Coordinates of C-alpha atoms in Angstrom, one line a residue:
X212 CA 94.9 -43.2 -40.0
X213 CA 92.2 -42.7 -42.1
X214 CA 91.5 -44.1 -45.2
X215 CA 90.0 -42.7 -48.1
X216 CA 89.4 -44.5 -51.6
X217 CA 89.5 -42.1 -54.3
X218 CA 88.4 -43.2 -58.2
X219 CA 91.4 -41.8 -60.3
X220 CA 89.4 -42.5 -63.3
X221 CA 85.9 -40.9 -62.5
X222 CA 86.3 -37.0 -63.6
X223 CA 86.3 -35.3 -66.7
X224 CA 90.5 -34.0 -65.8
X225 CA 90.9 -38.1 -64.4
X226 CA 93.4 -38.9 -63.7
X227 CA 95.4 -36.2 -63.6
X228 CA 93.4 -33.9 -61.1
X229 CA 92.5 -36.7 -59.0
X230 CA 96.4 -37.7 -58.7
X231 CA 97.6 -34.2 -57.8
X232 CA 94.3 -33.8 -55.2
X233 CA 95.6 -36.8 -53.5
X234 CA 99.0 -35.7 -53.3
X235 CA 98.0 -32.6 -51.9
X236 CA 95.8 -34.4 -49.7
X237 CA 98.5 -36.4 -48.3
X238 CA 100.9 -34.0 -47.8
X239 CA 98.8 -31.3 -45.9
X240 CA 96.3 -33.4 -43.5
X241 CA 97.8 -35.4 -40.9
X242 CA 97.1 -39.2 -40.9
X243 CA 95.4 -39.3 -43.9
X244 CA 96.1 -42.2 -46.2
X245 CA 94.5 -42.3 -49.8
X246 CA 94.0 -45.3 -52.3
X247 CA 94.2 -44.0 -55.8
X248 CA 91.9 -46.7 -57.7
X249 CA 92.1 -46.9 -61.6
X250 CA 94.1 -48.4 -64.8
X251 CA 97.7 -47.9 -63.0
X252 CA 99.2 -47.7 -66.6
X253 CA 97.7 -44.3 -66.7
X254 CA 97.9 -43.5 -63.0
X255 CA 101.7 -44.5 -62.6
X256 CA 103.4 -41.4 -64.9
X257 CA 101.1 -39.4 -63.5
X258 CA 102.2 -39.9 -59.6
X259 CA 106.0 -40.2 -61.2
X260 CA 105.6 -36.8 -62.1
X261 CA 105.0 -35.7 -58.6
X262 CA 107.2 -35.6 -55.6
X263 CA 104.9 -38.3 -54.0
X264 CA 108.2 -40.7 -52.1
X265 CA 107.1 -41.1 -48.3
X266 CA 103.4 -39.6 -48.6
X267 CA 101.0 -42.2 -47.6
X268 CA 99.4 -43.0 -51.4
X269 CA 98.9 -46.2 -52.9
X270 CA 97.5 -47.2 -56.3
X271 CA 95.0 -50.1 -56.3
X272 CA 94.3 -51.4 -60.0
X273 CA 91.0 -52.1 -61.7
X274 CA 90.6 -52.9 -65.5
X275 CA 87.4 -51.1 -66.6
X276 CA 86.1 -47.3 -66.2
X277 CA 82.6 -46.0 -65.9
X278 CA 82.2 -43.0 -68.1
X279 CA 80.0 -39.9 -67.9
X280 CA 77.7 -41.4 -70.7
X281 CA 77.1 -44.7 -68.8
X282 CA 74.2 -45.4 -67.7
X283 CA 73.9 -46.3 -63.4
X284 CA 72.0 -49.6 -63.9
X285 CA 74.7 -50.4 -66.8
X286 CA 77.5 -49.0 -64.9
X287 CA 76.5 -51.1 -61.5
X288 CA 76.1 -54.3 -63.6
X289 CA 78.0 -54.1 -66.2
X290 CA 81.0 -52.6 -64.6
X291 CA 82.0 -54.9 -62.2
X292 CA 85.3 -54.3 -61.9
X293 CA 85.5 -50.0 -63.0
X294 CA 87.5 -48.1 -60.6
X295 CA 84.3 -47.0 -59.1
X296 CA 83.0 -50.5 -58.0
X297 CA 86.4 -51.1 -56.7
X298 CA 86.5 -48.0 -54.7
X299 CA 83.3 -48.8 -53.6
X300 CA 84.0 -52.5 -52.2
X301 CA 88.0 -51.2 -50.5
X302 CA 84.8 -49.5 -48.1
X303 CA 82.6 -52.0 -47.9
X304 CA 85.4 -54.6 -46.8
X305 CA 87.0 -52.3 -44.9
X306 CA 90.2 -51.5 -46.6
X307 CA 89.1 -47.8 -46.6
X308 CA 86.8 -45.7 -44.8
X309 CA 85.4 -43.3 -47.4
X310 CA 84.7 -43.4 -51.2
X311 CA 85.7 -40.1 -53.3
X312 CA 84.6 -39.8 -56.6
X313 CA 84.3 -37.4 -59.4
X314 CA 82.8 -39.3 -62.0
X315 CA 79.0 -40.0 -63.4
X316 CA 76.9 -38.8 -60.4
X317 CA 74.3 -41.2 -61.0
X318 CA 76.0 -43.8 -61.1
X319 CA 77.9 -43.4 -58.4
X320 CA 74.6 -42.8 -56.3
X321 CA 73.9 -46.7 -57.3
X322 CA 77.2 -48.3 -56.6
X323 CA 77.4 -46.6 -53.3
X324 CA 73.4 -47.7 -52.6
X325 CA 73.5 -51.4 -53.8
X326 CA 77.6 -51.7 -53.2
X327 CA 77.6 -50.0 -49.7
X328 CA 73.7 -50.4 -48.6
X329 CA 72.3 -47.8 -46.3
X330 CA 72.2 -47.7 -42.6
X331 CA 70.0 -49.8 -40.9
X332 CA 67.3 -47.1 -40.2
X333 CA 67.5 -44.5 -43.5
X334 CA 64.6 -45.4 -46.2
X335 CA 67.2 -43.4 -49.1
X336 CA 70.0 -41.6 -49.2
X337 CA 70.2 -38.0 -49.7
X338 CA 73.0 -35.6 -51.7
X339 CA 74.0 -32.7 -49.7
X340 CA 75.3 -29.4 -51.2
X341 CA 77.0 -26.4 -49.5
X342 CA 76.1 -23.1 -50.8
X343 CA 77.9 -19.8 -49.7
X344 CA 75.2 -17.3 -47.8
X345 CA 75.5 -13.7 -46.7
X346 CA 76.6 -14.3 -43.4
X347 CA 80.3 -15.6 -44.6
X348 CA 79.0 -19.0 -44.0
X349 CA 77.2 -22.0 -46.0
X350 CA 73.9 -23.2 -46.0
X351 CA 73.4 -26.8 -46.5
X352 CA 70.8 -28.4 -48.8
X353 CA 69.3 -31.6 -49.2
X354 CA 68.4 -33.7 -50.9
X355 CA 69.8 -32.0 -54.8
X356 CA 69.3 -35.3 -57.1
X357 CA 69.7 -38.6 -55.4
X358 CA 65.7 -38.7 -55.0
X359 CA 63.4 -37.2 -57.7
X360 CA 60.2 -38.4 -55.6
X361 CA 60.1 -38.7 -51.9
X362 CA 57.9 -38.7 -48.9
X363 CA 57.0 -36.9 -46.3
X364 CA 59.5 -39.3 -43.8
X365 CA 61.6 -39.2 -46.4
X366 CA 62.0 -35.2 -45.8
X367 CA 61.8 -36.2 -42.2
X368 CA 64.5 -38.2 -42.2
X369 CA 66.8 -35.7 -44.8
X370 CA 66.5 -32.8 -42.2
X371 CA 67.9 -35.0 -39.3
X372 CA 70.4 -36.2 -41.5
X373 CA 71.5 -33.0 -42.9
X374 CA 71.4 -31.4 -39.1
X375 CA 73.7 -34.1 -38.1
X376 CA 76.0 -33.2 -41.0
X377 CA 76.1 -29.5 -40.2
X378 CA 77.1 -29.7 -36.8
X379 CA 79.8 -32.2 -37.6
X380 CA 81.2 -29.8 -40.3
X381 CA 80.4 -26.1 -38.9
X382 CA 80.2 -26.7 -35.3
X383 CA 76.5 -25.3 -34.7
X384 CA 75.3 -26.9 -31.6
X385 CA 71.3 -26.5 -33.0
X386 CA 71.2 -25.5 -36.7
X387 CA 68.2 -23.8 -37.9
X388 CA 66.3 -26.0 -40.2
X389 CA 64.0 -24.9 -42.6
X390 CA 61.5 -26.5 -45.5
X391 CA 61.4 -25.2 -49.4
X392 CA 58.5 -24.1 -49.8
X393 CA 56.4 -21.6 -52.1
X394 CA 56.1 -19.6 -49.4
X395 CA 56.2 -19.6 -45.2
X396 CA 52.7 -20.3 -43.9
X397 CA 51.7 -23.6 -43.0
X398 CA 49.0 -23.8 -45.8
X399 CA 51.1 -22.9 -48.9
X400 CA 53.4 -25.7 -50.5
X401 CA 51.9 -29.2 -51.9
X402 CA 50.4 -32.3 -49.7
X403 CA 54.1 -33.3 -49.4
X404 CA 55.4 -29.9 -47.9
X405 CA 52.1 -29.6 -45.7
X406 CA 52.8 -33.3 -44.5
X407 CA 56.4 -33.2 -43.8
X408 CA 55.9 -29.7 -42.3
X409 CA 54.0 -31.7 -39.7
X410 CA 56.7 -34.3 -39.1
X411 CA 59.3 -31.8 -38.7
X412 CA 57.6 -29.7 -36.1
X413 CA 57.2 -33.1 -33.9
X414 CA 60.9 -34.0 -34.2
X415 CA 63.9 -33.0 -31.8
X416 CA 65.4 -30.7 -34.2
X417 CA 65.6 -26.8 -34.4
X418 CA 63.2 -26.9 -37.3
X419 CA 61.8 -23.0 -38.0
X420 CA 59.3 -23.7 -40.5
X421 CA 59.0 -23.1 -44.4
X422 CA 60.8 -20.8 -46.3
X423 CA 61.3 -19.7 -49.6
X424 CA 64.1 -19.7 -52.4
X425 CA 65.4 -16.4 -51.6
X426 CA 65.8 -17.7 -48.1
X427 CA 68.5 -19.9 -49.4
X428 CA 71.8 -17.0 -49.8
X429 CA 70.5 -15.1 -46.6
X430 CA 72.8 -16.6 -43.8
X431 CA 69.2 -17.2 -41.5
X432 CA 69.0 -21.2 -42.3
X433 CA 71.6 -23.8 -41.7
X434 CA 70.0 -26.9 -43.2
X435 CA 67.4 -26.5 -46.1
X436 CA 65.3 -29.5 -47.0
X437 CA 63.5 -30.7 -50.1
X438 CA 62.8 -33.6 -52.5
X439 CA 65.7 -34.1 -55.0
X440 CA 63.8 -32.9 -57.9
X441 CA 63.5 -29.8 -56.3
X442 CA 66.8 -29.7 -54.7
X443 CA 68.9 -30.4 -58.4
X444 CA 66.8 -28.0 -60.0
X445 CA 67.8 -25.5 -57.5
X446 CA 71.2 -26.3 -57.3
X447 CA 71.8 -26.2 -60.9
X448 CA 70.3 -22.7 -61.9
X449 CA 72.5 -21.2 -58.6
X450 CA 75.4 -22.8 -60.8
X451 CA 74.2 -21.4 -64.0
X452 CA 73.8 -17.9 -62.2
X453 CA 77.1 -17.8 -60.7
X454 CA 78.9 -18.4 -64.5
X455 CA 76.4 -16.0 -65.8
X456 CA 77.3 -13.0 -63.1
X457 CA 81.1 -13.9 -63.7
X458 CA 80.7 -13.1 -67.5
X459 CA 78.4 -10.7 -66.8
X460 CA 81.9 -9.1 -64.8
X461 CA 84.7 -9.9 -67.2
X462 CA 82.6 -8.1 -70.1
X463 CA 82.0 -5.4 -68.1
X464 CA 85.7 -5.0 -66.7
X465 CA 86.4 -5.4 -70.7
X466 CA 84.2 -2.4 -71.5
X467 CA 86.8 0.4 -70.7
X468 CA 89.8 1.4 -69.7
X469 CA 88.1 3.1 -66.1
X470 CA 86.4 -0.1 -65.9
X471 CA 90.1 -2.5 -66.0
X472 CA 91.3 0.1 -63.5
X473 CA 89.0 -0.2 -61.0
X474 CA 89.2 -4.0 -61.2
X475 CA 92.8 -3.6 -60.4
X476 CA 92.2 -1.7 -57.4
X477 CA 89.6 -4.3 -56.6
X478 CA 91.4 -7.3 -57.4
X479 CA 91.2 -8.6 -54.0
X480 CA 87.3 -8.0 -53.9
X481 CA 87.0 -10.1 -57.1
X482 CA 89.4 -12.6 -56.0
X483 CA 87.4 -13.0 -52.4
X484 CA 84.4 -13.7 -54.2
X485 CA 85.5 -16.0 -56.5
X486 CA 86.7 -18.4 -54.2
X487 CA 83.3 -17.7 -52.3
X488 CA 81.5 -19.1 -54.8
X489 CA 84.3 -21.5 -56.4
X490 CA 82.7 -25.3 -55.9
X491 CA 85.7 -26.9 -55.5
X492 CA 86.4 -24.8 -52.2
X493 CA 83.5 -27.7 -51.0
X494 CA 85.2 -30.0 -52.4
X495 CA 82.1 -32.0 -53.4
X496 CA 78.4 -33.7 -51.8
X497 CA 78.1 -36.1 -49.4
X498 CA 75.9 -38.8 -50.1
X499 CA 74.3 -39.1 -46.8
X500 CA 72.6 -42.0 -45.6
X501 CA 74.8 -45.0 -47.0
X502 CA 77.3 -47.3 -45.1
X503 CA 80.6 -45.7 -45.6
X504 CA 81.4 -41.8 -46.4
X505 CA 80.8 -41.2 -49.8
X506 CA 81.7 -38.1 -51.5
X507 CA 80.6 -37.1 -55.1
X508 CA 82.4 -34.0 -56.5
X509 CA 81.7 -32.1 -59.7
X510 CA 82.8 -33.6 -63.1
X511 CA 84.8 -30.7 -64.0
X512 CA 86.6 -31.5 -60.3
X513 CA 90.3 -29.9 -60.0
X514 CA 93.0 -30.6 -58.2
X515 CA 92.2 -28.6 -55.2
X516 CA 88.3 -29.9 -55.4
X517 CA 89.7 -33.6 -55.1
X518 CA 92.2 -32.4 -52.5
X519 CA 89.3 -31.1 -50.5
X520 CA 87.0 -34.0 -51.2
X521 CA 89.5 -35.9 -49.3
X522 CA 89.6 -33.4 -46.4
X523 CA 85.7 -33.5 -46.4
X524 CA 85.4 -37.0 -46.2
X525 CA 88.3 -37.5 -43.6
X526 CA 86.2 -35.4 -41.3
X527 CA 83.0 -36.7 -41.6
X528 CA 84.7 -40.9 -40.9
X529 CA 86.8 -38.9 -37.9
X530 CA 83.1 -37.2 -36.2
X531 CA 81.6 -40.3 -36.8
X532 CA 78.9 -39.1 -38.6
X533 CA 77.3 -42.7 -39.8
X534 CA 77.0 -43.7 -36.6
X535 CA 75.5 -40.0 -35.5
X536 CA 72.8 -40.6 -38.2
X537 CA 71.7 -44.5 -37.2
X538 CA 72.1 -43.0 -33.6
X539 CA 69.7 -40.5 -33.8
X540 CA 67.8 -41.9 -36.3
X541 CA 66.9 -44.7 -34.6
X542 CA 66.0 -43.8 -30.9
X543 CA 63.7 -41.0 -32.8
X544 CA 60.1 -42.2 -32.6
X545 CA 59.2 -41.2 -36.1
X546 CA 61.1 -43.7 -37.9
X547 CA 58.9 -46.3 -37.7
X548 CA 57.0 -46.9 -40.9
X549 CA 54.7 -43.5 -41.2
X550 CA 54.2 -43.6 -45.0

């Protein structure tokens, strides 16, 4: 049985989405057990609501809640006993084997960090995101925010990690790994591109050299690597261009009556490619790196994005995907300090 720690409190929709995600959780994977951590005054009616009797839930209280406006030193300080911290020390003690959260991003990146602690041989944690490609499947990226400067081991160490996360999710035996870059010869980039460029090509990994932004949506790459300032900046403008083309659609559909017929007679299209592109089909970003699974999801998480955080982070405590990473990470002879 595992068990995963969700904060009921931590999303913008808390605690109702996170209570109906971990019913549906419970219900449709097999020996998966989920704590639902939060104020239980406002947790109980919504559980009560649900038909919830013999599912493996339980509610764990904590007094205090970390909003979206908190700051992540003020949260981790401050905040000793918010449903996040909680969440976060049920893992660390061993009362569950994953943290699931919703809420302030940042934030949760520090309680997970100082709370959990990283793994013996990872410098800093990295936030992975999935994004849909041409070839029906995703490509991974990482790291998009936890780190707004890194190094060139840092990189080093992000591309094992997000290698290691691939094949325990999508079954590649070698992913292809590739560098974000300004363009794909060794000269172009900056000194940290250039200098982790070299790293990569000395490691173990399937590691085909830079490439570029476009590369990203193509299906060619499995794992793309890049410092987190990078990485959010990217992530967030393919979110703001995915709202933009739906309502770039909907007004066009709106336009005419040939236009709202031949949206119904490609209704199925439309629907495909929503949930292509639909985030909480993810169900949310591994913070790779720490002790524990941790999975952040979107603010705006529903019920089927919490559902699927906990289906996410289930799978990656089943692979063993910690113990991949120190594995790995550890017998490589890069990992010693190199700058």
């Amino acid at each position: 049985m595992i068990t995963i720690a969700v904060d009921a409190m931590g999303g913008d929709h808390a605690p109702r989405a996170e209570v109906e995600g971990a019913v549906l959780a419970a219900r449709e994977y097999d020996n998966v057990r989920v704590l639902l951590v939060g104020i239980e005054e406002k947790i109980r009616p919504e559980l009560d609501r649900l038909r919830h009797r013999d599912l493996p839930i339980e509610i764990v209280p904590a007094t205090d809640v970390v909003t979206m406006t908190d700051s992540p030193s003020h949260a981790f300080r401050r905040k000793k006993d918010s449903s996040l911290h909680v969440a976060a020390r049920l893992v660390r003690e061993g009362k569950a084997d994953a943290l699931v959260s919703a809420g302030n991003t940042g934030a949760v990146m520090t309680v997970a960090h100082f709370v959990l602690g990283t793994l013996p041989s990872v410098d800093r944690p990295a936030l992975a995101w999935a994004f849909p490609n041409g070839k029906d499947r995703v490509t991974i990226m990482l790291d998009v925010g936890a780190n707004v400067d890194s190094k060139p081991l840092h990189l080093e160490q992000f591309a094992v990690m997000g290698e290691i996360y691939y094949r325990a999710l999508w079954g590649a035996k070698k992913p292809r790994v590739g560098l974000l870059s300004i363009g794909e010869e060794d000269v172009k980039g900056n000194d940290l591109t250039r200098e982790a460029a070299a790293l990569l090509k000395q490691s173990s990994i399937n590691f085909v050299g830079n490439i570029e932004g476009r590369d990203v949506f193509r299906g060619n790459i499995d794992v793309v690597v890049c410092d987190g300032f990078v990485g959010n900046i990217a992530l967030k403008l393919s979110e703001g261009l995915v709202e933009h083309i739906g309502g770039m659609l909907k007004k066009a559909i709106k336009s005419s009556l040939t236009s709202q017929l031949g949206y119904a007679l490609s209704k199925k299209a439309f629907d495909a490619f929503r949930k292509r592109t639909d985030p909480s089909e993810y169900g949310g970003a591994p913070l790779l790196g720490v002790r524990g699974v941790t999975i952040i999801g979107h603010g705006r998480s529903n019920a089927v994005a919490m559902k699927n955080a906990v289906r996410v982070a289930a799978e990656l405590c089943r692979c063993g995907l910690n113990e991949k990473i120190e594995q790995e990470l550890s017998s490589a002879a890069a990992v010693p300090a190199r700058g």
